[in-house]
Coordinates of C-alpha atoms in Angstrom, one line a residue:
M1 CA 0.0 0.0 0.0
E2 CA 2.8 2.4 0.9
V3 CA 4.6 1.6 -2.4
L4 CA 1.4 2.4 -4.3
L5 CA 1.0 5.7 -2.4
T6 CA 4.6 6.6 -3.1
M7 CA 4.1 5.9 -6.8
L8 CA 1.0 8.0 -6.9
E9 CA 2.8 10.8 -5.2
Y10 CA 5.6 10.6 -7.8
L11 CA 3.1 10.6 -10.6
A12 CA 1.3 13.6 -9.1
V13 CA 4.6 15.5 -8.9
L14 CA 5.4 14.6 -12.5
V15 CA 2.0 15.7 -13.7
L16 CA 2.4 19.0 -11.8
V17 CA 5.9 19.6 -13.2
F18 CA 4.6 18.9 -16.7
V19 CA 1.6 21.2 -16.3
L20 CA 3.8 24.0 -14.9
G21 CA 6.3 23.5 -17.7
L22 CA 3.6 23.6 -20.3
V23 CA 2.1 26.8 -18.9
S24 CA 5.6 28.4 -18.7
V25 CA 6.2 27.5 -22.4
I26 CA 2.9 28.9 -23.4
V27 CA 3.5 32.1 -21.5
L28 CA 7.0 32.5 -23.0
E29 CA 5.7 31.9 -26.5
A30 CA 2.8 34.3 -26.0
Y31 CA 5.3 36.9 -24.9
R32 CA 7.5 36.2 -27.9
R33 CA 4.6 36.8 -30.2
R34 CA 3.4 40.0 -28.4
H35 CA 4.4 42.1 -31.4
N36 CA 3.3 39.7 -34.1
N37 CA 0.6 42.2 -35.1
V38 CA 3.3 44.7 -36.0
H39 CA 4.5 44.3 -39.6
V40 CA 8.2 44.5 -39.6
E41 CA 8.7 42.2 -42.6
A42 CA 9.4 43.6 -46.1
P43 CA 6.5 45.6 -47.5
A44 CA 4.2 44.1 -50.1
I45 CA 5.1 44.9 -53.7
F46 CA 2.8 44.6 -56.7
E47 CA 4.3 44.1 -60.1
D48 CA 2.6 44.5 -63.5
P49 CA 3.8 41.3 -65.3
N50 CA 3.1 43.0 -68.7
S51 CA 5.3 46.1 -68.1
L52 CA 7.4 44.7 -65.2
K53 CA 6.8 48.0 -63.4
Q54 CA 6.0 48.2 -59.7
V55 CA 2.5 49.3 -58.8
P56 CA 1.8 51.6 -55.8
C57 CA 0.9 49.4 -52.8
P58 CA -2.2 50.6 -50.8
Y59 CA -2.6 50.2 -47.1
I60 CA -5.8 49.6 -45.0
F61 CA -5.6 53.1 -43.5
D62 CA -5.8 54.6 -47.0
P63 CA -9.2 55.6 -48.4
A64 CA -11.0 52.9 -50.4
E65 CA -10.5 52.9 -54.1
K66 CA -12.6 49.9 -55.0
Y67 CA -16.1 48.8 -53.9
L68 CA -15.1 45.1 -53.3
S69 CA -11.8 43.3 -52.6
L70 CA -11.6 39.6 -52.7
I71 CA -8.6 38.1 -50.8
I72 CA -7.7 34.5 -51.7
P73 CA -4.9 32.7 -49.7
A74 CA -3.2 30.1 -51.8
F75 CA -0.7 27.4 -50.7
N76 CA 0.2 24.8 -53.4
E77 CA -3.1 25.4 -55.2
E78 CA -2.0 25.2 -58.9
H79 CA -4.7 22.6 -59.6
R80 CA -7.7 24.0 -57.7
L81 CA -7.0 27.8 -58.1
P82 CA -7.7 28.1 -61.9
G83 CA -11.3 26.8 -61.7
A84 CA -12.1 28.9 -58.7
L85 CA -10.6 32.1 -60.3
D86 CA -12.4 31.5 -63.6
E87 CA -15.8 31.3 -61.8
T88 CA -14.9 34.3 -59.6
M89 CA -13.8 36.5 -62.5
N90 CA -16.8 35.6 -64.7
Y91 CA -19.1 36.7 -61.9
L92 CA -17.3 39.9 -61.1
Q93 CA -17.0 41.0 -64.8
Q94 CA -20.7 40.3 -65.4
R95 CA -21.7 42.3 -62.3
E96 CA -19.4 45.1 -63.4
A97 CA -21.0 45.2 -66.9
N98 CA -24.5 45.4 -65.3
D99 CA -23.6 47.9 -62.7
K100 CA -21.2 50.8 -63.6
S101 CA -20.8 51.8 -60.0
F102 CA -19.4 48.4 -59.1
S103 CA -15.6 48.0 -59.0
F104 CA -13.5 45.2 -57.7
E105 CA -10.1 43.7 -57.2
V106 CA -8.9 40.1 -56.5
L107 CA -5.8 39.7 -54.4
I108 CA -4.1 36.3 -54.5
V109 CA -1.7 35.8 -51.6
D110 CA 0.8 33.0 -52.4
D111 CA 1.8 31.6 -49.0
G112 CA 5.2 30.2 -50.0
S113 CA 3.8 27.6 -52.5
R114 CA 6.3 25.0 -53.9
D115 CA 4.3 24.2 -57.0
G116 CA 3.0 26.3 -59.9
T117 CA 0.6 28.5 -57.9
K118 CA 2.7 31.7 -58.6
R119 CA 2.6 31.0 -62.3
V120 CA -1.1 30.4 -62.3
A121 CA -1.8 33.6 -60.3
F122 CA 0.4 35.8 -62.6
N123 CA -1.3 34.3 -65.7
F124 CA -4.6 35.8 -64.3
V125 CA -2.9 39.1 -63.7
K126 CA -1.7 39.2 -67.3
K127 CA -5.2 38.2 -68.5
Y128 CA -7.2 40.7 -66.5
G129 CA -4.7 43.5 -65.7
V130 CA -3.0 44.5 -62.5
N131 CA -5.8 46.9 -61.6
N132 CA -8.2 44.0 -61.2
V133 CA -6.0 41.1 -60.1
R134 CA -2.9 41.4 -57.9
V135 CA -0.5 38.9 -56.4
I136 CA 1.3 39.1 -53.1
L137 CA 4.2 36.7 -52.6
L138 CA 5.0 35.8 -49.0
G139 CA 8.2 34.0 -50.0
K140 CA 7.9 31.2 -47.4
N141 CA 4.9 29.5 -45.8
H142 CA 3.5 31.5 -42.9
G143 CA 0.0 30.1 -42.6
K144 CA -3.5 30.9 -43.9
G145 CA -4.1 33.5 -41.2
E146 CA -1.0 35.5 -42.1
A147 CA -1.8 35.2 -45.8
I148 CA -5.3 36.7 -45.3
R149 CA -3.9 39.4 -42.9
K150 CA -1.4 40.5 -45.6
G151 CA -4.1 40.6 -48.2
M152 CA -6.5 42.5 -46.0
L153 CA -3.9 45.1 -45.1
H154 CA -3.0 45.9 -48.7
S155 CA -6.5 45.9 -50.2
R156 CA -8.4 48.8 -51.7
G157 CA -12.1 47.8 -51.1
E158 CA -14.9 49.3 -49.1
L159 CA -15.9 45.7 -48.5
L160 CA -13.4 42.9 -48.1
L161 CA -14.2 39.3 -48.6
M162 CA -11.9 36.4 -47.7
L163 CA -12.6 33.2 -49.6
D164 CA -10.7 29.9 -50.1
A165 CA -8.8 29.0 -53.3
D166 CA -10.7 25.7 -53.7
G167 CA -14.0 27.4 -54.6
A168 CA -15.9 25.4 -52.0
T169 CA -18.3 28.2 -51.5
K170 CA -20.0 29.7 -54.6
V171 CA -18.8 33.3 -55.1
T172 CA -22.3 34.5 -55.8
D173 CA -23.1 33.9 -52.1
L174 CA -21.1 37.0 -51.4
E175 CA -24.3 38.9 -52.1
K176 CA -25.9 37.4 -49.1
L177 CA -23.2 38.7 -46.9
E178 CA -23.1 42.0 -48.7
N179 CA -26.8 42.6 -48.3
Q180 CA -26.6 41.9 -44.6
I181 CA -23.9 44.4 -44.1
H182 CA -25.9 47.1 -45.9
A183 CA -29.0 46.3 -43.9
V184 CA -27.2 46.6 -40.6
A185 CA -25.3 49.7 -41.6
R186 CA -28.4 51.5 -42.6
K187 CA -30.2 50.5 -39.5
D188 CA -27.4 51.7 -37.3
H189 CA -26.7 54.9 -39.2
H190 CA -28.7 57.7 -37.7
G191 CA -29.1 61.3 -38.7
D192 CA -30.8 63.5 -41.2
P193 CA -31.8 61.5 -44.3
A194 CA -30.5 64.3 -46.6
A195 CA -27.2 64.3 -44.9
D196 CA -27.1 60.5 -44.8
K197 CA -27.2 60.3 -48.5
A198 CA -24.2 62.6 -48.8
T199 CA -22.1 61.2 -46.0
F200 CA -23.0 57.6 -45.7
R201 CA -20.1 55.3 -46.6
I202 CA -20.4 51.6 -45.9
S203 CA -16.6 51.3 -45.4
D204 CA -16.8 53.6 -42.3
I205 CA -19.1 51.3 -40.3
P206 CA -17.5 48.3 -38.6
I207 CA -19.4 45.1 -39.4
V208 CA -18.4 41.5 -40.0
V209 CA -20.5 38.8 -41.6
F210 CA -19.4 35.1 -41.2
G211 CA -20.4 32.7 -43.9
S212 CA -21.7 29.5 -42.2
R213 CA -22.0 25.8 -42.9
A214 CA -23.8 25.1 -39.6
H215 CA -27.0 24.3 -41.5
L216 CA -25.1 21.5 -43.3
E217 CA -23.7 19.9 -40.2
E218 CA -26.0 16.9 -40.1
K219 CA -25.3 16.0 -43.7
A220 CA -21.6 16.7 -43.3
L221 CA -21.3 14.4 -40.3
A222 CA -22.6 11.5 -42.4
T223 CA -20.3 12.1 -45.3
R224 CA -17.1 13.6 -43.9
K225 CA -14.1 11.6 -42.8
W226 CA -14.3 10.5 -39.2
Y227 CA -11.2 12.4 -38.1
R228 CA -12.6 15.6 -39.5
N229 CA -15.8 15.1 -37.5
F230 CA -13.8 14.4 -34.4
L231 CA -11.6 17.4 -35.0
M232 CA -14.6 19.7 -35.6
K233 CA -16.6 18.6 -32.5
G234 CA -13.6 19.0 -30.2
F235 CA -12.6 22.2 -31.8
H236 CA -16.1 23.7 -31.3
L237 CA -15.9 22.9 -27.6
V238 CA -12.5 24.5 -27.2
V239 CA -13.6 27.6 -29.2
L240 CA -16.6 28.0 -26.9
L241 CA -14.2 28.0 -23.9
A242 CA -11.6 30.3 -25.6
A243 CA -13.8 32.9 -27.4
G244 CA -17.3 32.3 -26.0
P245 CA -20.6 31.8 -27.8
G246 CA -21.9 33.8 -30.7
I247 CA -20.7 32.1 -34.0
R248 CA -21.5 28.5 -34.6
D249 CA -19.1 28.0 -37.6
T250 CA -16.0 30.1 -37.0
Q251 CA -13.9 28.1 -39.6
C252 CA -15.8 28.7 -42.8
G253 CA -13.4 30.4 -45.2
F254 CA -16.0 32.8 -46.5
K255 CA -16.2 36.1 -44.4
M256 CA -16.9 39.7 -45.3
F257 CA -15.6 42.8 -43.5
T258 CA -16.2 46.5 -43.9
R259 CA -13.0 48.4 -44.3
S260 CA -13.4 49.9 -40.8
A261 CA -13.8 46.5 -39.3
A262 CA -10.8 45.0 -41.2
R263 CA -8.7 48.0 -40.1
K264 CA -9.3 47.2 -36.4
L265 CA -9.1 43.4 -36.6
F266 CA -6.2 42.8 -39.0
T267 CA -3.8 45.3 -37.4
N268 CA -4.2 43.4 -34.1
I269 CA -4.4 39.7 -35.1
R270 CA -1.5 37.6 -34.1
L271 CA -2.3 34.0 -34.9
K272 CA -1.0 32.9 -38.3
R273 CA -2.5 29.5 -39.0
W274 CA -5.8 27.6 -38.4
C275 CA -7.1 29.5 -35.4
F276 CA -7.0 33.1 -36.6
D277 CA -10.7 32.9 -37.2
V278 CA -11.3 32.3 -33.5
E279 CA -9.1 35.3 -32.7
L280 CA -11.3 37.4 -35.1
V281 CA -14.4 36.4 -33.0
F282 CA -12.5 37.4 -29.8
L283 CA -11.4 40.7 -31.2
C284 CA -14.9 41.5 -32.6
K285 CA -16.3 41.1 -29.1
W286 CA -13.5 43.2 -27.7
F287 CA -14.2 46.1 -30.1
G288 CA -18.0 45.6 -30.0
I289 CA -18.1 45.0 -33.8
P290 CA -21.4 43.5 -34.8
M291 CA -21.1 39.9 -36.0
L292 CA -23.7 38.2 -38.2
E293 CA -23.7 34.6 -39.4
I294 CA -25.3 33.7 -42.7
S295 CA -25.8 30.3 -44.3
V296 CA -23.9 29.8 -47.5
N297 CA -23.8 27.0 -50.1
W298 CA -20.8 24.8 -49.6
S299 CA -19.4 21.6 -51.0
E300 CA -16.3 19.6 -49.9
I301 CA -13.5 19.8 -52.4
P302 CA -10.8 17.1 -52.4
G303 CA -7.3 18.3 -51.4
S304 CA -8.1 19.8 -47.9
K305 CA -5.0 20.7 -45.9
V306 CA -6.8 19.8 -42.6
N307 CA -5.6 16.5 -41.1
P308 CA -5.3 14.9 -37.6
L309 CA -1.9 16.5 -37.1
S310 CA -3.7 19.9 -37.2
I311 CA -5.3 19.2 -33.8
P312 CA -2.2 19.9 -31.6
N313 CA -1.4 23.0 -33.6
M314 CA -5.0 24.3 -33.1
L315 CA -4.9 23.6 -29.4
W316 CA -1.5 25.3 -29.2
E317 CA -2.7 28.5 -30.9
L318 CA -5.9 28.7 -28.8
S319 CA -3.8 28.3 -25.7
L320 CA -1.5 31.1 -26.8
M321 CA -4.5 33.3 -27.6
S322 CA -6.1 32.7 -24.2
I323 CA -2.9 33.3 -22.2
G324 CA -1.8 36.3 -24.4
Y325 CA -5.0 38.3 -24.1
R326 CA -6.1 37.3 -20.6
T327 CA -2.8 38.1 -19.0
G328 CA -2.4 41.4 -21.0
I329 CA 0.7 40.2 -22.7
W330 CA -1.0 40.9 -26.0
K331 CA -2.0 44.5 -26.2
I332 CA -4.9 45.5 -28.4
N333 CA -4.5 48.7 -30.4
S334 CA -7.7 50.7 -30.9

């Protein structure tokens, strides 16, 4: 009996040492990343592949020059990107032809791809012109969150949409998100109607709309691979603990921001990979930015980068976020 108690005591000490060590590592890593929201890397450069001249690079604090920016992160997407871009450009050009006030840009952020993604992206720049399609090269792989952050910070739109390179969500669904933003903005914008018409700018009102696949959950559970179901269920629980309730599907890659919201969020975001979406929810709550969740059409496309090895990385990032913000190590710039 005494031997058993001694073994349990040793085990308890080992567990305690492990937990304290893990917490210490998380705190130290959170401290190391405290300035991750400050962009000290080389500035983004846009190049016209036809003239080989550099194009002025905008910043999120500059006034909007386009109505809509679409930001597409791409890592080794040479096979899936062309179909998604063809569909996207066809929609945008048709809408531009029908509405002369509509203007757009597509930003493809190559997140250190090792295949022909860069070549595919620049082919679209050559085809449609650098005013409508631009490419940002990150050089090495940083993660989806960093790719989107970079695209958001150097976009020109009043409204900014992030969407995946696989085309899993139909680009036409952006109108659902867009309409919700306009409805909320008009409802919240008070004042004299005559003055409203002259001064109202959708880009100045912070609003975020999350595309959601929550309505497809039952069907997805029956068709999706078991490890992805396990991953999603566990992840939803951890998200609830880390960021609180409010958004059922934080991970859908189809989200729209007003320029004002993007300015606040993407100058503060620190997570670079899978969990940046959860950090967006946390920051929206911190700033009091209205969040809406709208159902979108979605289909699973082969070639997903999510796998069982993503679980430890997701838990690691959520731990960093919780420790970083709750201890005050991560300061939020207003």
